[in-house]
Structures are given as C-alpha cells and as structure tokens.
mmCIF file of C-alpha atoms in Angstrom:
data_model
loop_
_atom_site.group_PDB
_atom_site.id
_atom_site.type_symbol
_atom_site.label_atom_id
_atom_site.label_comp_id
_atom_site.label_asym_id
_atom_site.label_seq_id
_atom_site.Cartn_x
_atom_site.Cartn_y
_atom_site.Cartn_z
ATOM 1 C CA MET X 1 -4.021 11.567 27.866
ATOM 2 C CA MET X 2 -4.477 12.151 24.167
ATOM 3 C CA GLU X 3 -3.713 14.627 21.383
ATOM 4 C CA ALA X 4 -6.522 16.286 19.413
ATOM 5 C CA LEU X 5 -6.575 17.377 15.772
ATOM 6 C CA VAL X 6 -9.064 19.982 14.555
ATOM 7 C CA HIS X 7 -9.645 20.198 10.793
ATOM 8 C CA ALA X 8 -9.906 23.851 9.735
ATOM 9 C CA GLY X 9 -8.395 23.969 6.251
ATOM 10 C CA GLY X 10 -11.384 23.241 4.027
ATOM 11 C CA LYS X 11 -13.009 25.625 1.570
ATOM 12 C CA GLY X 12 -16.407 25.650 3.273
ATOM 13 C CA THR X 13 -18.164 25.750 -0.089
ATOM 14 C CA ARG X 14 -21.588 24.853 1.339
ATOM 15 C CA MET X 15 -21.587 28.157 3.214
ATOM 16 C CA GLY X 16 -21.961 29.936 -0.139
ATOM 17 C CA LEU X 17 -20.399 33.302 -0.903
ATOM 18 C CA CYS X 18 -19.079 34.557 2.401
ATOM 19 C CA ALA X 19 -16.422 37.136 3.279
ATOM 20 C CA ILE X 20 -15.571 35.396 6.558
ATOM 21 C CA GLU X 21 -13.840 32.031 6.712
ATOM 22 C CA LYS X 22 -16.028 29.356 8.295
ATOM 23 C CA PRO X 23 -13.768 28.763 11.332
ATOM 24 C CA MET X 24 -13.869 32.524 12.046
ATOM 25 C CA GLN X 25 -17.646 32.875 11.982
ATOM 26 C CA ASP X 26 -18.775 34.737 15.101
ATOM 27 C CA ILE X 27 -21.124 32.853 17.402
ATOM 28 C CA GLY X 28 -21.986 34.593 20.627
ATOM 29 C CA GLY X 29 -19.017 36.933 20.283
ATOM 30 C CA VAL X 30 -16.486 34.111 19.840
ATOM 31 C CA PRO X 31 -15.112 32.573 16.615
ATOM 32 C CA VAL X 32 -16.394 29.030 16.233
ATOM 33 C CA ILE X 33 -12.826 27.667 16.039
ATOM 34 C CA LYS X 34 -12.107 29.132 19.505
ATOM 35 C CA ARG X 35 -15.207 27.464 20.929
ATOM 36 C CA VAL X 36 -13.922 24.122 19.654
ATOM 37 C CA THR X 37 -10.325 24.533 20.845
ATOM 38 C CA ASP X 38 -11.512 25.815 24.251
ATOM 39 C CA ALA X 39 -13.696 22.732 24.724
ATOM 40 C CA LEU X 40 -10.738 20.483 23.967
ATOM 41 C CA ALA X 41 -8.306 22.439 26.137
ATOM 42 C CA SER X 42 -10.721 22.293 29.074
ATOM 43 C CA SER X 43 -10.613 18.480 29.108
ATOM 44 C CA GLN X 44 -8.054 16.872 31.392
ATOM 45 C CA ASN X 45 -7.925 14.002 28.895
ATOM 46 C CA ILE X 46 -6.458 16.161 26.108
ATOM 47 C CA ASP X 47 -2.818 17.226 26.427
ATOM 48 C CA ARG X 48 -2.229 18.810 22.998
ATOM 49 C CA VAL X 49 -4.487 20.584 20.499
ATOM 50 C CA LEU X 50 -3.325 20.912 16.883
ATOM 51 C CA VAL X 51 -5.335 22.699 14.176
ATOM 52 C CA SER X 52 -4.780 21.995 10.471
ATOM 53 C CA VAL X 53 -5.086 25.116 8.290
ATOM 54 C CA SER X 54 -4.432 25.918 4.643
ATOM 55 C CA ASP X 55 -4.431 28.689 2.049
ATOM 56 C CA ASN X 56 -8.233 28.529 2.311
ATOM 57 C CA THR X 57 -8.094 29.683 5.943
ATOM 58 C CA LYS X 58 -5.272 32.207 6.226
ATOM 59 C CA GLU X 59 -7.192 34.499 8.591
ATOM 60 C CA THR X 60 -7.964 31.527 10.803
ATOM 61 C CA GLU X 61 -4.277 30.666 10.900
ATOM 62 C CA LYS X 62 -3.356 34.227 11.914
ATOM 63 C CA TYR X 63 -5.969 34.221 14.643
ATOM 64 C CA LEU X 64 -4.878 30.877 16.063
ATOM 65 C CA ILE X 65 -1.233 31.931 16.135
ATOM 66 C CA SER X 66 -2.213 35.131 17.959
ATOM 67 C CA GLU X 67 -4.048 32.985 20.514
ATOM 68 C CA GLY X 68 -1.058 30.686 20.997
ATOM 69 C CA ILE X 69 -2.822 27.709 19.443
ATOM 70 C CA GLU X 70 -0.623 25.264 17.525
ATOM 71 C CA THR X 71 -1.243 24.923 13.765
ATOM 72 C CA ILE X 72 -0.034 22.847 10.853
ATOM 73 C CA ARG X 73 -0.278 23.825 7.181
ATOM 74 C CA THR X 74 -1.947 21.316 4.852
ATOM 75 C CA SER X 75 -3.249 21.567 1.280
ATOM 76 C CA GLY X 76 -6.913 22.039 2.140
ATOM 77 C CA ASP X 77 -7.787 20.134 -1.026
ATOM 78 C CA ASP X 78 -8.157 16.566 0.219
ATOM 79 C CA PHE X 79 -9.418 15.776 3.716
ATOM 80 C CA VAL X 80 -7.822 12.344 4.036
ATOM 81 C CA ASP X 81 -4.461 13.475 2.669
ATOM 82 C CA ASP X 82 -4.460 16.481 5.016
ATOM 83 C CA MET X 83 -5.271 14.251 7.979
ATOM 84 C CA HIS X 84 -2.393 11.903 7.140
ATOM 85 C CA LYS X 85 0.005 14.844 6.917
ATOM 86 C CA ALA X 86 -1.088 16.146 10.317
ATOM 87 C CA PHE X 87 -0.926 12.664 11.851
ATOM 88 C CA GLU X 88 2.711 12.392 10.796
ATOM 89 C CA VAL X 89 3.751 15.238 13.120
ATOM 90 C CA MET X 90 1.766 13.945 16.085
ATOM 91 C CA ASN X 91 3.098 11.600 18.724
ATOM 92 C CA GLY X 92 0.588 9.317 20.433
ATOM 93 C CA ARG X 93 -0.952 6.158 19.085
ATOM 94 C CA PHE X 94 -4.503 7.522 19.310
ATOM 95 C CA VAL X 95 -5.776 10.958 18.278
ATOM 96 C CA MET X 96 -9.140 12.638 18.801
ATOM 97 C CA THR X 97 -10.185 14.303 15.541
ATOM 98 C CA LEU X 98 -13.025 16.676 14.768
ATOM 99 C CA PRO X 99 -14.079 19.448 12.385
ATOM 100 C CA CYS X 100 -13.788 23.131 13.279
ATOM 101 C CA ASP X 101 -17.531 23.761 12.989
ATOM 102 C CA MET X 102 -18.981 22.329 16.216
ATOM 103 C CA PRO X 103 -20.050 25.485 18.109
ATOM 104 C CA LEU X 104 -21.926 23.698 20.904
ATOM 105 C CA LEU X 105 -19.058 21.373 21.796
ATOM 106 C CA LYS X 106 -18.330 21.166 25.516
ATOM 107 C CA ARG X 107 -15.873 19.277 27.687
ATOM 108 C CA ASN X 108 -18.480 16.702 28.717
ATOM 109 C CA ALA X 109 -18.900 15.547 25.109
ATOM 110 C CA VAL X 110 -15.131 15.303 24.644
ATOM 111 C CA ASP X 111 -14.780 13.312 27.864
ATOM 112 C CA SER X 112 -17.719 11.041 26.991
ATOM 113 C CA LEU X 113 -16.030 9.820 23.836
ATOM 114 C CA PHE X 114 -12.681 9.497 25.604
ATOM 115 C CA ASN X 115 -14.291 7.340 28.308
ATOM 116 C CA PHE X 116 -16.196 5.254 25.750
ATOM 117 C CA PHE X 117 -13.109 4.434 23.720
ATOM 118 C CA ASP X 118 -11.317 1.165 24.507
ATOM 119 C CA PRO X 119 -7.808 1.169 23.010
ATOM 120 C CA ASP X 120 -7.492 -2.581 23.518
ATOM 121 C CA THR X 121 -10.489 -3.501 21.357
ATOM 122 C CA MET X 122 -11.189 -0.511 19.078
ATOM 123 C CA GLU X 123 -9.342 0.974 16.123
ATOM 124 C CA SER X 124 -11.612 4.014 16.057
ATOM 125 C CA ALA X 125 -14.666 5.366 17.874
ATOM 126 C CA ILE X 126 -17.106 7.813 16.307
ATOM 127 C CA ALA X 127 -19.794 9.747 18.161
ATOM 128 C CA VAL X 128 -23.115 9.553 16.324
ATOM 129 C CA VAL X 129 -26.258 11.501 17.228
ATOM 130 C CA SER X 130 -29.820 10.237 16.813
ATOM 131 C CA GLU X 131 -31.594 11.666 13.793
ATOM 132 C CA GLU X 132 -34.498 12.738 16.002
ATOM 133 C CA ILE X 133 -32.287 15.150 17.934
ATOM 134 C CA LEU X 134 -31.205 16.948 14.768
ATOM 135 C CA ARG X 135 -34.731 17.158 13.417
ATOM 136 C CA SER X 136 -35.984 18.462 16.775
ATOM 137 C CA VAL X 137 -33.809 21.560 16.355
ATOM 138 C CA GLY X 138 -34.714 22.081 12.702
ATOM 139 C CA ILE X 139 -31.816 20.314 10.960
ATOM 140 C CA THR X 140 -32.430 17.895 8.100
ATOM 141 C CA PRO X 141 -29.396 15.565 7.957
ATOM 142 C CA SER X 142 -27.910 14.959 4.532
ATOM 143 C CA TYR X 143 -26.567 11.533 5.483
ATOM 144 C CA THR X 144 -27.575 8.923 8.069
ATOM 145 C CA ILE X 145 -26.449 5.455 9.075
ATOM 146 C CA ASP X 146 -28.568 2.600 10.447
ATOM 147 C CA VAL X 147 -27.602 1.149 13.819
ATOM 148 C CA ILE X 148 -29.846 -1.086 15.985
ATOM 149 C CA GLY X 149 -32.877 -0.210 13.900
ATOM 150 C CA LYS X 150 -32.509 3.578 14.204
ATOM 151 C CA LYS X 151 -31.031 6.311 12.044
ATOM 152 C CA TRP X 152 -27.976 8.168 13.327
ATOM 153 C CA VAL X 153 -25.885 11.090 12.107
ATOM 154 C CA LEU X 154 -22.093 11.310 12.265
ATOM 155 C CA SER X 155 -21.107 14.168 14.566
ATOM 156 C CA GLY X 156 -17.539 14.432 13.291
ATOM 157 C CA LEU X 157 -16.025 13.794 16.728
ATOM 158 C CA CYS X 158 -13.951 10.621 16.704
ATOM 159 C CA ILE X 159 -10.862 8.878 18.036
ATOM 160 C CA MET X 160 -8.540 7.147 15.599
ATOM 161 C CA ASP X 161 -5.563 4.819 15.761
ATOM 162 C CA ARG X 162 -2.988 7.221 14.310
ATOM 163 C CA ILE X 163 -0.251 4.632 13.840
ATOM 164 C CA LYS X 164 -2.469 2.192 11.953
ATOM 165 C CA THR X 165 -4.038 4.966 9.862
ATOM 166 C CA ILE X 166 -0.742 6.253 8.494
ATOM 167 C CA SER X 167 0.585 2.713 7.959
ATOM 168 C CA LEU X 168 -2.279 1.800 5.613
ATOM 169 C CA PRO X 169 -2.805 2.915 2.004
ATOM 170 C CA ILE X 170 -4.638 6.235 1.946
ATOM 171 C CA ASP X 171 -7.807 4.623 0.527
ATOM 172 C CA VAL X 172 -7.997 1.936 3.234
ATOM 173 C CA PHE X 173 -9.872 2.822 6.422
ATOM 174 C CA ILE X 174 -9.650 1.410 9.926
ATOM 175 C CA LYS X 175 -12.564 -0.338 11.650
ATOM 176 C CA GLU X 176 -15.223 1.977 13.112
ATOM 177 C CA THR X 177 -17.114 1.628 16.402
ATOM 178 C CA TYR X 178 -20.058 3.929 17.097
ATOM 179 C CA MET X 179 -20.862 5.736 20.335
ATOM 180 C CA LEU X 180 -24.630 6.279 20.218
ATOM 181 C CA THR X 181 -25.723 9.522 21.841
ATOM 182 C CA ASP X 182 -28.486 12.114 22.105
ATOM 183 C CA MET X 183 -26.111 14.943 23.077
ATOM 184 C CA PHE X 184 -27.185 18.339 21.755
ATOM 185 C CA GLU X 185 -23.531 19.409 22.016
ATOM 186 C CA LEU X 186 -22.765 17.116 19.098
ATOM 187 C CA ALA X 187 -25.882 17.784 17.031
ATOM 188 C CA VAL X 188 -24.949 21.001 15.222
ATOM 189 C CA ASN X 189 -22.284 21.448 12.552
ATOM 190 C CA ILE X 190 -22.042 24.699 10.611
ATOM 191 C CA ASN X 191 -22.147 23.720 6.955
ATOM 192 C CA THR X 192 -24.731 26.220 5.696
ATOM 193 C CA GLN X 193 -25.880 29.763 6.467
ATOM 194 C CA ALA X 194 -29.074 28.334 7.972
ATOM 195 C CA GLU X 195 -27.081 26.153 10.381
ATOM 196 C CA LEU X 196 -24.929 29.167 11.288
ATOM 197 C CA GLU X 197 -28.001 31.191 12.229
ATOM 198 C CA LEU X 198 -29.411 28.234 14.165
ATOM 199 C CA ALA X 199 -26.185 27.911 16.155
ATOM 200 C CA ARG X 200 -26.230 31.624 16.949
ATOM 201 C CA LYS X 201 -29.805 31.399 18.216
ATOM 202 C CA MET X 202 -29.035 28.346 20.353
ATOM 203 C CA ILE X 203 -25.988 30.007 21.932
ATOM 204 C CA GLU X 204 -28.002 33.173 22.565
ATOM 205 C CA TYR X 205 -30.800 31.148 24.148
ATOM 206 C CA ARG X 206 -28.363 29.296 26.413
ATOM 207 C CA SER X 207 -26.749 32.571 27.470
#
C-alpha cells in the first residue's frame, strides 16, 4: 500500500485568462481534480490521497473539503518546495505523485506504475508515454526525452522515495527509472485551452 500526493496549487498560467481554476475545470460533468482523486481512490494499492492546494486554488480547496478529500496548504510558488512540505506530513517511505490535470487517468494506469516499481532497486519510477501517442491525438509535446532510440514524454505520474527526497538538499534529485508506455490514460495533461477542449472531446467520445 502507498500514499498518493496530487499537486493542485499551481497558478496554471499556460491556461491563459480563465475564471475557473484549472483543477476545477469541468470535463464530462466532473471537475478534473475529482477524476484524478477518484482514479487513485479506486486502486487497492493506494491507502491515502492528499492534495496540495494554495492561495492560487482556493475554490479547489473548498470543493475538496466538501468532498471529504484531504488537503494540505502550500505556497503554490515553487513546485519542489511545495512537494517537500507535503512530503513532511506523509508517512510511508514511497509516495505516488502526480499533477491534478490528468483527466483520462484510470485505476489501471495507477496500478501499472505501482506494479512496475521495485522498492529494492529504484529510488523513483516515472511513467513516460511515447511521443507518437501524443501526436496521434493532436498534441505537440513541449519536451521529450530519448530512451532506447525513441522519444518519450513525461506523464507526470511517478513514485518517489519520500524519505530520501526530504533528506537531500532541495536542488538534488533522486535517481529516475522510466516506465515506457503507450497508455492513452497518461497521454493528456491540461496545460492549455486547446488541451482542455481535446480532453472534453475524448471523454465525450468514450461516453
């Protein structure tokens, strides 16, 4: 069993001028943050879900509290610093972390990374999606990494050694291992209005 930390305190500046906080964007009648927390809660491998919020996401915080979902207040100004603060109130050695903007996330993707991760040999495991999958649904990735001669995109879903992370200086990172996947569930993050509309269309199509 493992705890999960969802990052939902950022400013979401790439969304542009928007009256609705990114975690509260409606996709198929459900806020995207609820889609993420539901996917985590549905996994038998996750025993606690914690969501980091900030002054940037006050409406998200209110919503989560009303839904009985545990939150922690962070600054919302620095991702790494916020993660360290959240890690300090968590309990297990390893934590699954992910952003709040993964509307297609399902239990099978959560369980796949959990099953891939080997706590005896890995300090962290990150799910990466093939570039071709993103381009096939109309997304042009802003950043890719090269692994085994192919280009891959970081999904945001990862498992980290919490104890080692908070014991190191904040600018020192633990060793990464990549889980290579073609899962559509991990292919879409909502960073722009175009990606938001794409996610809505994909959810509508699946329904």
